[in-house]
């Protein structure tokens, strides 16, 4: 009977295996918005376990030369795992530099998965630069135009020689 | 049968892991394979010849970065694998598959593969989370050839499933047995035939002994907390989509140059011996044609190699972490929270080579 109880207890608590990651989605604009989702289990490593503590803790670990305003912090569950979710509004002028090490400064294998438009990047300690200055003007049509001009130039040279 | 297996497993693994006992690691016997190109190619060709066309289509993959980095330590139910599934093979095919693994690994490596598959069979009945199927089980391990097995051209033998990923590259720029991941849950267990198993005993004892020795050296203490290996697989989560990835998409890594721990050269000779034993416990898993040059390379660079520890030195306590970090070598060992048995920690280990991962063939 005791063995059966142990067995039932063991079979009921299998959990998701992969360690949860921090997810940051950046929406550029005026202002720029960061949607952040941080796994509660990993933040607990720095004794941050309530929404008030998260609200006090995050501004110390998300830094920028622009002004940051933290929105309300709420608790959610995704795939059975508890997370803290919030938004950060970023406003300012000039080049934007933005750092985040809310969990990675303590948990060395923790990843920040950052979505910035169609780009996805993964950051891990000691890397903490979410974004730097605004992207250089490298729009797709500019690249296509440059390639097209190059091809036309080669054709023109070839034609002149023949 | 199932119940008795489960009871034996629970009884076998409900004991806490033994405390750290510094001891010389067990030597691999000579009965294993040598990982030499000729015998591995012969075994690979023999295995392939037993397969159907449909199975060969799964087995034969291109040796590209995209395919090679698709290995994982996570359960197959969470992160699917490519290749031929061992559970789908008939008797003759299974025999050839075993011969291939035997040719590519030492006796220690072959024993590790076999015991990790037994462990997965043991925890398979616990795969009952309705929202997330792990698909544990000895059948859910896969063999793939990246590039055609050849005596001269680069190709890779990939073997993997939950808690093990072997990526052995032949004819590459450098001799290579990495990346190699192995983990064990439970860390020790007894099978219905009464045999006791401890798949990672040699590696855990060696790393535990090293952690024990490093405990008295403050310079060797790494800052921060570790909950898994650092240079492992990466899961991507995107808004509105299920989690994806779980593969080696972080490769090639930026290898940190700070917070590396303590130089091996500053350790006492008997402590340096523990470093060598820890290195050999990982690097002797492939056969000697691969392990000898790699061990020699790593040991020649011991003067520039760092060792670090975090989370104490108790092999029964989650968070215990040991790392060997040299000009090329990167070996990690961590005691993690349990998954199938949440109250009983389990082990993860990772061996990477900063130059020779994937034979140095992926740019």
PDB file of C-alpha atoms in Angstrom, chain B residues 45-273:
ATOM      1  CA  UNK B  45      27.526   0.447 -44.576  1.00  0.00           C
ATOM      2  CA  UNK B  46      26.493  -2.925 -43.137  1.00  0.00           C
ATOM      3  CA  UNK B  47      23.725  -1.280 -41.107  1.00  0.00           C
ATOM      4  CA  UNK B  48      22.505   0.730 -44.086  1.00  0.00           C
ATOM      5  CA  UNK B  49      22.378  -2.396 -46.252  1.00  0.00           C
ATOM      6  CA  UNK B  50      19.747  -3.918 -43.967  1.00  0.00           C
ATOM      7  CA  UNK B  51      17.373  -0.963 -44.273  1.00  0.00           C
ATOM      8  CA  UNK B  52      14.479  -0.443 -46.630  1.00  0.00           C
ATOM      9  CA  UNK B  53      14.455   2.434 -49.105  1.00  0.00           C
ATOM     10  CA  UNK B  54      12.060   4.302 -46.871  1.00  0.00           C
ATOM     11  CA  UNK B  55      14.351   3.873 -43.870  1.00  0.00           C
ATOM     12  CA  UNK B  56      17.407   4.910 -45.917  1.00  0.00           C
ATOM     13  CA  UNK B  57      15.610   8.102 -46.891  1.00  0.00           C
ATOM     14  CA  UNK B  58      15.381   8.915 -43.184  1.00  0.00           C
ATOM     15  CA  UNK B  59      18.940   7.793 -42.455  1.00  0.00           C
ATOM     16  CA  UNK B  60      20.756   9.720 -45.191  1.00  0.00           C
ATOM     17  CA  UNK B  61      20.936  13.433 -44.468  1.00  0.00           C
ATOM     18  CA  UNK B  62      23.136  16.210 -45.774  1.00  0.00           C
ATOM     19  CA  UNK B  63      26.084  17.314 -43.626  1.00  0.00           C
ATOM     20  CA  UNK B  64      24.986  20.922 -43.287  1.00  0.00           C
ATOM     21  CA  UNK B  65      24.913  23.293 -40.375  1.00  0.00           C
ATOM     22  CA  UNK B  66      21.120  23.231 -40.314  1.00  0.00           C
ATOM     23  CA  UNK B  67      20.963  19.442 -40.001  1.00  0.00           C
ATOM     24  CA  UNK B  68      24.045  18.901 -37.827  1.00  0.00           C
ATOM     25  CA  UNK B  69      22.904  21.318 -35.146  1.00  0.00           C
ATOM     26  CA  UNK B  70      19.543  19.565 -34.870  1.00  0.00           C
ATOM     27  CA  UNK B  71      20.493  17.488 -31.879  1.00  0.00           C
ATOM     28  CA  UNK B  72      19.017  17.808 -28.432  1.00  0.00           C
ATOM     29  CA  UNK B  73      19.093  16.386 -24.942  1.00  0.00           C
ATOM     30  CA  UNK B  74      15.379  16.903 -24.475  1.00  0.00           C
ATOM     31  CA  UNK B  75      12.803  14.130 -24.694  1.00  0.00           C
ATOM     32  CA  UNK B  76      11.787  13.176 -28.209  1.00  0.00           C
ATOM     33  CA  UNK B  77       8.184  14.159 -27.452  1.00  0.00           C
ATOM     34  CA  UNK B  78       9.299  17.747 -26.932  1.00  0.00           C
ATOM     35  CA  UNK B  79      12.012  17.952 -29.590  1.00  0.00           C
ATOM     36  CA  UNK B  80      11.678  15.560 -32.548  1.00  0.00           C
ATOM     37  CA  UNK B  81      14.794  13.930 -34.009  1.00  0.00           C
ATOM     38  CA  UNK B  82      15.755  13.035 -37.537  1.00  0.00           C
ATOM     39  CA  UNK B  83      17.044   9.667 -38.657  1.00  0.00           C
ATOM     40  CA  UNK B  84      16.029   6.058 -38.253  1.00  0.00           C
ATOM     41  CA  UNK B  85      14.221   5.206 -35.023  1.00  0.00           C
ATOM     42  CA  UNK B  86      15.693   2.231 -33.163  1.00  0.00           C
ATOM     43  CA  UNK B  87      12.215   1.133 -32.091  1.00  0.00           C
ATOM     44  CA  UNK B  88      11.243   0.683 -35.748  1.00  0.00           C
ATOM     45  CA  UNK B  89      14.069  -1.737 -36.570  1.00  0.00           C
ATOM     46  CA  UNK B  90      13.646  -5.493 -36.934  1.00  0.00           C
ATOM     47  CA  UNK B  91      15.973  -8.029 -35.323  1.00  0.00           C
ATOM     48  CA  UNK B  92      18.654  -8.040 -38.034  1.00  0.00           C
ATOM     49  CA  UNK B  93      18.629  -4.269 -38.326  1.00  0.00           C
ATOM     50  CA  UNK B  94      18.868  -3.882 -34.558  1.00  0.00           C
ATOM     51  CA  UNK B  95      21.869  -6.198 -34.485  1.00  0.00           C
ATOM     52  CA  UNK B  96      23.652  -4.081 -37.114  1.00  0.00           C
ATOM     53  CA  UNK B  97      22.685  -0.873 -35.324  1.00  0.00           C
ATOM     54  CA  UNK B  98      24.218  -2.212 -32.121  1.00  0.00           C
ATOM     55  CA  UNK B  99      27.345  -3.185 -34.027  1.00  0.00           C
ATOM     56  CA  UNK B 100      27.592   0.339 -35.407  1.00  0.00           C
ATOM     57  CA  UNK B 101      27.319   1.943 -31.968  1.00  0.00           C
ATOM     58  CA  UNK B 102      29.843  -0.606 -30.676  1.00  0.00           C
ATOM     59  CA  UNK B 103      32.310   0.292 -33.451  1.00  0.00           C
ATOM     60  CA  UNK B 104      31.927   4.008 -32.807  1.00  0.00           C
ATOM     61  CA  UNK B 105      32.256   3.971 -29.024  1.00  0.00           C
ATOM     62  CA  UNK B 106      34.496   2.541 -26.341  1.00  0.00           C
ATOM     63  CA  UNK B 107      33.198  -0.072 -23.950  1.00  0.00           C
ATOM     64  CA  UNK B 108      32.346   2.809 -21.582  1.00  0.00           C
ATOM     65  CA  UNK B 109      30.504   4.656 -24.327  1.00  0.00           C
ATOM     66  CA  UNK B 110      28.540   1.598 -25.369  1.00  0.00           C
ATOM     67  CA  UNK B 111      27.629   0.856 -21.737  1.00  0.00           C
ATOM     68  CA  UNK B 112      26.496   4.455 -21.274  1.00  0.00           C
ATOM     69  CA  UNK B 113      24.257   4.315 -24.354  1.00  0.00           C
ATOM     70  CA  UNK B 114      22.719   1.024 -23.251  1.00  0.00           C
ATOM     71  CA  UNK B 115      22.110   2.147 -19.665  1.00  0.00           C
ATOM     72  CA  UNK B 116      20.612   5.487 -20.677  1.00  0.00           C
ATOM     73  CA  UNK B 117      18.147   3.649 -22.899  1.00  0.00           C
ATOM     74  CA  UNK B 118      17.299   1.321 -20.002  1.00  0.00           C
ATOM     75  CA  UNK B 119      16.741   4.343 -17.786  1.00  0.00           C
ATOM     76  CA  UNK B 120      14.379   5.825 -20.353  1.00  0.00           C
ATOM     77  CA  UNK B 121      12.399   2.598 -20.430  1.00  0.00           C
ATOM     78  CA  UNK B 122      12.182   2.772 -16.662  1.00  0.00           C
ATOM     79  CA  UNK B 123      10.654   6.248 -16.618  1.00  0.00           C
ATOM     80  CA  UNK B 124       8.421   5.700 -19.666  1.00  0.00           C
ATOM     81  CA  UNK B 125       5.407   4.656 -17.542  1.00  0.00           C
ATOM     82  CA  UNK B 126       5.633   8.024 -15.752  1.00  0.00           C
ATOM     83  CA  UNK B 127       4.995   9.898 -19.021  1.00  0.00           C
ATOM     84  CA  UNK B 128       1.444  10.805 -18.097  1.00  0.00           C
ATOM     85  CA  UNK B 129       1.219  14.558 -18.377  1.00  0.00           C
ATOM     86  CA  UNK B 130      -1.770  15.023 -20.722  1.00  0.00           C
ATOM     87  CA  UNK B 131      -0.459  18.394 -21.912  1.00  0.00           C
ATOM     88  CA  UNK B 132       3.084  17.370 -22.680  1.00  0.00           C
ATOM     89  CA  UNK B 133       4.103  13.921 -23.856  1.00  0.00           C
ATOM     90  CA  UNK B 134       7.768  13.196 -23.300  1.00  0.00           C
ATOM     91  CA  UNK B 135       7.837   9.972 -25.341  1.00  0.00           C
ATOM     92  CA  UNK B 136      10.429   8.435 -23.088  1.00  0.00           C
ATOM     93  CA  UNK B 137      11.494   4.891 -23.940  1.00  0.00           C
ATOM     94  CA  UNK B 138      14.439   2.873 -25.256  1.00  0.00           C
ATOM     95  CA  UNK B 139      12.914   2.745 -28.737  1.00  0.00           C
ATOM     96  CA  UNK B 140      12.927   6.502 -29.165  1.00  0.00           C
ATOM     97  CA  UNK B 141      16.582   6.828 -30.129  1.00  0.00           C
ATOM     98  CA  UNK B 142      17.697   7.694 -33.631  1.00  0.00           C
ATOM     99  CA  UNK B 143      20.633   7.081 -35.934  1.00  0.00           C
ATOM    100  CA  UNK B 144      21.414   9.425 -38.837  1.00  0.00           C
ATOM    101  CA  UNK B 145      24.269   9.711 -41.331  1.00  0.00           C
ATOM    102  CA  UNK B 146      25.150  13.269 -42.240  1.00  0.00           C
ATOM    103  CA  UNK B 147      26.955  12.838 -45.517  1.00  0.00           C
ATOM    104  CA  UNK B 148      27.701   9.379 -46.887  1.00  0.00           C
ATOM    105  CA  UNK B 149      29.893   7.146 -44.714  1.00  0.00           C
ATOM    106  CA  UNK B 150      33.294   7.429 -46.318  1.00  0.00           C
ATOM    107  CA  UNK B 151      36.917   6.567 -45.610  1.00  0.00           C
ATOM    108  CA  UNK B 152      38.069   9.972 -46.840  1.00  0.00           C
ATOM    109  CA  UNK B 153      35.263  12.557 -47.160  1.00  0.00           C
ATOM    110  CA  UNK B 154      33.824  14.299 -44.086  1.00  0.00           C
ATOM    111  CA  UNK B 155      30.676  12.788 -42.646  1.00  0.00           C
ATOM    112  CA  UNK B 156      29.007  12.578 -39.276  1.00  0.00           C
ATOM    113  CA  UNK B 157      27.403   9.773 -37.331  1.00  0.00           C
ATOM    114  CA  UNK B 158      24.605  11.204 -35.237  1.00  0.00           C
ATOM    115  CA  UNK B 159      23.009   9.127 -32.504  1.00  0.00           C
ATOM    116  CA  UNK B 160      20.540  10.645 -30.127  1.00  0.00           C
ATOM    117  CA  UNK B 161      17.411  10.680 -28.065  1.00  0.00           C
ATOM    118  CA  UNK B 162      16.490  11.746 -24.579  1.00  0.00           C
ATOM    119  CA  UNK B 163      19.601  12.440 -22.511  1.00  0.00           C
ATOM    120  CA  UNK B 164      22.126  11.474 -25.124  1.00  0.00           C
ATOM    121  CA  UNK B 165      23.501  13.029 -28.246  1.00  0.00           C
ATOM    122  CA  UNK B 166      26.577  11.628 -29.959  1.00  0.00           C
ATOM    123  CA  UNK B 167      27.929  13.615 -32.883  1.00  0.00           C
ATOM    124  CA  UNK B 168      31.011  11.835 -34.198  1.00  0.00           C
ATOM    125  CA  UNK B 169      32.603  13.443 -37.246  1.00  0.00           C
ATOM    126  CA  UNK B 170      34.995  11.470 -39.413  1.00  0.00           C
ATOM    127  CA  UNK B 171      37.522  12.855 -41.897  1.00  0.00           C
ATOM    128  CA  UNK B 172      36.868  16.391 -40.712  1.00  0.00           C
ATOM    129  CA  UNK B 173      39.440  19.139 -40.259  1.00  0.00           C
ATOM    130  CA  UNK B 174      40.056  17.847 -36.726  1.00  0.00           C
ATOM    131  CA  UNK B 175      39.353  14.579 -34.885  1.00  0.00           C
ATOM    132  CA  UNK B 176      35.992  15.182 -33.306  1.00  0.00           C
ATOM    133  CA  UNK B 177      33.556  13.517 -30.941  1.00  0.00           C
ATOM    134  CA  UNK B 178      31.655  16.659 -30.066  1.00  0.00           C
ATOM    135  CA  UNK B 179      29.214  18.093 -29.294  1.00  0.00           C
ATOM    136  CA  UNK B 180      28.400  15.265 -26.894  1.00  0.00           C
ATOM    137  CA  UNK B 181      25.611  15.489 -24.360  1.00  0.00           C
ATOM    138  CA  UNK B 182      24.696  12.830 -21.852  1.00  0.00           C
ATOM    139  CA  UNK B 183      22.432  12.861 -18.839  1.00  0.00           C
ATOM    140  CA  UNK B 184      20.839  10.321 -16.549  1.00  0.00           C
ATOM    141  CA  UNK B 185      17.515  10.025 -14.815  1.00  0.00           C
ATOM    142  CA  UNK B 186      17.398   8.129 -12.593  1.00  0.00           C
ATOM    143  CA  UNK B 187      21.078   8.264 -11.765  1.00  0.00           C
ATOM    144  CA  UNK B 188      20.951   4.707 -10.489  1.00  0.00           C
ATOM    145  CA  UNK B 189      18.392   1.974 -10.774  1.00  0.00           C
ATOM    146  CA  UNK B 190      17.846  -1.746 -10.780  1.00  0.00           C
ATOM    147  CA  UNK B 191      16.357  -3.623 -13.721  1.00  0.00           C
ATOM    148  CA  UNK B 192      14.000  -6.606 -13.315  1.00  0.00           C
ATOM    149  CA  UNK B 193      16.898  -8.994 -13.912  1.00  0.00           C
ATOM    150  CA  UNK B 194      18.392  -7.743 -10.653  1.00  0.00           C
ATOM    151  CA  UNK B 195      21.254  -5.834 -12.242  1.00  0.00           C
ATOM    152  CA  UNK B 196      22.179  -2.483 -10.751  1.00  0.00           C
ATOM    153  CA  UNK B 197      22.931   0.383 -13.113  1.00  0.00           C
ATOM    154  CA  UNK B 198      24.486   3.800 -12.611  1.00  0.00           C
ATOM    155  CA  UNK B 199      24.964   5.135 -16.160  1.00  0.00           C
ATOM    156  CA  UNK B 200      27.083   8.157 -15.280  1.00  0.00           C
ATOM    157  CA  UNK B 201      28.882   6.765 -12.264  1.00  0.00           C
ATOM    158  CA  UNK B 202      32.343   7.300 -13.665  1.00  0.00           C
ATOM    159  CA  UNK B 203      31.721  10.872 -14.808  1.00  0.00           C
ATOM    160  CA  UNK B 204      29.784  11.899 -11.691  1.00  0.00           C
ATOM    161  CA  UNK B 205      32.417  10.427  -9.390  1.00  0.00           C
ATOM    162  CA  UNK B 206      35.198  12.154 -11.289  1.00  0.00           C
ATOM    163  CA  UNK B 207      33.446  15.523 -11.405  1.00  0.00           C
ATOM    164  CA  UNK B 208      32.313  15.119  -7.780  1.00  0.00           C
ATOM    165  CA  UNK B 209      35.861  14.446  -6.660  1.00  0.00           C
ATOM    166  CA  UNK B 210      37.040  17.499  -8.576  1.00  0.00           C
ATOM    167  CA  UNK B 211      34.312  19.671  -7.009  1.00  0.00           C
ATOM    168  CA  UNK B 212      35.363  18.370  -3.619  1.00  0.00           C
ATOM    169  CA  UNK B 213      38.962  19.376  -4.251  1.00  0.00           C
ATOM    170  CA  UNK B 214      38.001  22.798  -5.619  1.00  0.00           C
ATOM    171  CA  UNK B 215      35.800  23.599  -2.618  1.00  0.00           C
ATOM    172  CA  UNK B 216      38.835  24.868  -0.704  1.00  0.00           C
ATOM    173  CA  UNK B 217      39.982  27.167  -3.536  1.00  0.00           C
ATOM    174  CA  UNK B 218      37.976  30.432  -3.549  1.00  0.00           C
ATOM    175  CA  UNK B 219      39.411  31.320  -6.981  1.00  0.00           C
ATOM    176  CA  UNK B 220      37.714  28.277  -8.444  1.00  0.00           C
ATOM    177  CA  UNK B 221      34.252  29.347  -7.302  1.00  0.00           C
ATOM    178  CA  UNK B 222      32.184  30.612 -10.220  1.00  0.00           C
ATOM    179  CA  UNK B 223      29.738  33.429  -9.637  1.00  0.00           C
ATOM    180  CA  UNK B 224      26.053  32.966 -10.262  1.00  0.00           C
ATOM    181  CA  UNK B 225      23.687  30.043 -10.173  1.00  0.00           C
ATOM    182  CA  UNK B 226      23.517  27.157 -12.612  1.00  0.00           C
ATOM    183  CA  UNK B 227      20.383  25.205 -13.371  1.00  0.00           C
ATOM    184  CA  UNK B 228      21.635  23.375 -16.466  1.00  0.00           C
ATOM    185  CA  UNK B 229      24.658  23.176 -18.722  1.00  0.00           C
ATOM    186  CA  UNK B 230      25.483  26.561 -20.247  1.00  0.00           C
ATOM    187  CA  UNK B 231      26.373  25.775 -23.854  1.00  0.00           C
ATOM    188  CA  UNK B 232      23.536  23.409 -24.576  1.00  0.00           C
ATOM    189  CA  UNK B 233      20.404  23.549 -26.687  1.00  0.00           C
ATOM    190  CA  UNK B 234      18.244  26.644 -27.084  1.00  0.00           C
ATOM    191  CA  UNK B 235      14.464  26.816 -27.062  1.00  0.00           C
ATOM    192  CA  UNK B 236      12.813  29.655 -28.951  1.00  0.00           C
ATOM    193  CA  UNK B 237       9.486  30.949 -27.724  1.00  0.00           C
ATOM    194  CA  UNK B 238       7.517  33.201 -30.013  1.00  0.00           C
ATOM    195  CA  UNK B 239       4.321  35.003 -29.229  1.00  0.00           C
ATOM    196  CA  UNK B 240       1.295  33.037 -30.311  1.00  0.00           C
ATOM    197  CA  UNK B 241       3.322  29.982 -31.324  1.00  0.00           C
ATOM    198  CA  UNK B 242       4.223  26.814 -29.442  1.00  0.00           C
ATOM    199  CA  UNK B 243       7.838  26.663 -28.223  1.00  0.00           C
ATOM    200  CA  UNK B 244      10.231  25.634 -30.965  1.00  0.00           C
ATOM    201  CA  UNK B 245      13.908  24.846 -31.226  1.00  0.00           C
ATOM    202  CA  UNK B 246      15.498  22.828 -28.486  1.00  0.00           C
ATOM    203  CA  UNK B 247      18.445  22.309 -30.814  1.00  0.00           C
ATOM    204  CA  UNK B 248      22.054  23.517 -30.902  1.00  0.00           C
ATOM    205  CA  UNK B 249      21.090  26.797 -32.530  1.00  0.00           C
ATOM    206  CA  UNK B 250      23.490  28.699 -30.258  1.00  0.00           C
ATOM    207  CA  UNK B 251      26.465  27.245 -32.172  1.00  0.00           C
ATOM    208  CA  UNK B 252      29.026  28.696 -32.676  1.00  0.00           C
ATOM    209  CA  UNK B 253      29.139  30.138 -29.191  1.00  0.00           C
ATOM    210  CA  UNK B 254      30.956  33.167 -27.856  1.00  0.00           C
ATOM    211  CA  UNK B 255      33.198  31.517 -25.295  1.00  0.00           C
ATOM    212  CA  UNK B 256      33.376  33.679 -22.192  1.00  0.00           C
ATOM    213  CA  UNK B 257      36.829  34.873 -21.222  1.00  0.00           C
ATOM    214  CA  UNK B 258      35.986  36.023 -17.698  1.00  0.00           C
ATOM    215  CA  UNK B 259      34.656  34.229 -14.646  1.00  0.00           C
ATOM    216  CA  UNK B 260      36.309  31.005 -15.744  1.00  0.00           C
ATOM    217  CA  UNK B 261      37.467  29.775 -12.356  1.00  0.00           C
ATOM    218  CA  UNK B 262      41.038  28.797 -11.477  1.00  0.00           C
ATOM    219  CA  UNK B 263      43.970  27.777 -13.639  1.00  0.00           C
ATOM    220  CA  UNK B 264      44.730  24.073 -13.384  1.00  0.00           C
ATOM    221  CA  UNK B 265      48.412  24.938 -13.115  1.00  0.00           C
ATOM    222  CA  UNK B 266      47.775  26.521  -9.726  1.00  0.00           C
ATOM    223  CA  UNK B 267      46.343  23.306  -8.305  1.00  0.00           C
ATOM    224  CA  UNK B 268      48.411  20.763  -6.388  1.00  0.00           C
ATOM    225  CA  UNK B 269      49.606  17.713  -8.384  1.00  0.00           C
ATOM    226  CA  UNK B 270      47.019  15.407  -6.808  1.00  0.00           C
ATOM    227  CA  UNK B 271      44.298  17.935  -7.658  1.00  0.00           C
ATOM    228  CA  UNK B 272      45.550  18.196 -11.228  1.00  0.00           C
ATOM    229  CA  UNK B 273      45.250  14.434 -11.411  1.00  0.00           C
TER     230      UNK B 273
END
